[in-house]
Amino acid sequence: MLKNDRVNMIIALIIAIALWAYVIGGENPSITKTIRNIPIKFLNADALAEEGLVLLSTSDETVSVSISGQRKDTKGIEVADIKVTADLEGLSEGEHTIALKVIGPETVDISEASKRKIVVKIDQLITEEKPVETSFYGALSDESEPYIVQVTPEKMQVTGAKSLVDSVVKISAVLDTDRVQDSMRALNVTPVPVDKNGNVVEGVKLSENNVSVTAVLLNKKTVTLDVPIIGQDAGDAERTVTIPKSITIKGTAETLVGITSITAETINLSDVYEDSKIKIVPLLPEGVEVAANSKNLAVQVVVSGIERKTFEYSLDSIVIEGVTEEMIATLEEVEIHLVVAGKEEIIEGISAEDFYFSIDVEDLKPGTHTVLLKCVHDKKNLSEISFDPTEVTVTLEKKPVQDDNGHDADEEESPNESEEGEA
């Protein structure tokens, strides 16, 4: 009995397979199939460029398309068999909504598309020159450091949408330190456009594919640093100065022999009345450079014994001198920021009313002029007086000539006034 059941199951399975093969092979039913991630091809980009324009961005770059047809016709259709296009011809600068055109094989029907329209942004097409800046990546040893001798080109043209090109601040050429050797040689580096934050700007074209960087590996040496300081006690201020004691330099072994110290340019502190960080400028022998770890050496200055006050003034505080009776002077709107510094007992008694500003227009002709601003006061023993802006804009015009009746001579009499006079 069990043997008969097993035989019956096998016979049923064979019949089911035969029926399935008949349906599939004989009837070939109609089905629907979805093709995803079909790229949108943009037409007439060249025509857009001829008008000085370029595609900046698009709301979508791919679409999904559903096709329907008999199983045998839809089975082998893939992304490459479906064409989705967007025509850019005739578009102007700005944002536009344009229709998509979908074309598939003749053996199937396009039943549905995930997008029928997209939004594109068109921008000006410009070309600007940007500086090429080189840098290194990789570990630096304590004994040696790479040095860039020459970079070619030093500038490079960047072409693309105006908003993108404007965001490019430089062309970065980064060289692997492992490629630099003791002997000087030129190395090709791939240039990359970057913005002010160091991020790569996509969507622009560079005029060159490579940057040639001539570099060599130099020896490093740490020596004594001498920074002359003057004016430390000027203006009644107490200045505490912190100076680096050493500097690391680099050069060939022959160049560094005998160098035990480096002297920097003299730093004058007589005009320093607030805590400051002043960059050190070393005076280097020929063939010697500052190593990377000493590039930003600075003198730290802490100022005490000095107080500061800030005042603000409008154009009402400006006195215009030298204006003749025949002229009218008009000042452009301005806000002046004044900073004064000195000993605490002097600054405490000072107020905004102790200062005003003046300009001199005596020798100026009618028209608009930029003139120097002068701060007027009678205060003594102030350590610092600074103000911004230091110039203002003034317009000079001739006063209209008036007749005996007080009317402007240039004005024509109205008909009514003429008739009243005759009456």
XYZ file of N, CA and C in Angstrom, residues 5 26 35 46 50 57 62 126 133 198 228 277 357 380:
42
model
N 1.222 4.441 -2.876
C 1.131 5.888 -2.581
C 2.346 6.625 -3.123
N 3.953 27.297 -24.009
C 2.935 27.411 -25.046
C 2.245 28.757 -25.072
N 12.686 48.314 -14.370
C 14.126 48.523 -14.560
C 14.514 49.737 -13.733
N 26.023 71.141 -25.398
C 26.937 71.944 -26.209
C 26.280 73.246 -26.636
N 27.475 77.190 -25.839
C 27.653 78.248 -26.835
C 27.006 79.553 -26.406
N 22.943 71.903 -11.668
C 22.447 70.804 -10.839
C 21.116 70.309 -11.381
N 18.770 59.727 -11.990
C 18.309 58.425 -12.492
C 16.808 58.304 -12.284
N 31.853 80.004 -16.809
C 32.988 80.936 -16.746
C 34.298 80.158 -16.620
N 48.728 75.335 -5.168
C 49.444 75.249 -3.899
C 49.783 73.788 -3.609
N 38.913 73.362 2.326
C 39.705 72.232 1.880
C 38.899 71.108 1.264
N 65.663 90.006 18.382
C 65.842 91.321 19.008
C 64.485 91.989 19.276
N 50.109 88.248 19.465
C 50.969 87.175 18.999
C 51.621 87.680 17.716
N 35.388 114.831 15.143
C 36.156 114.587 13.934
C 35.974 115.741 12.956
N 45.890 114.453 26.815
C 47.321 114.150 26.762
C 47.597 112.797 27.421
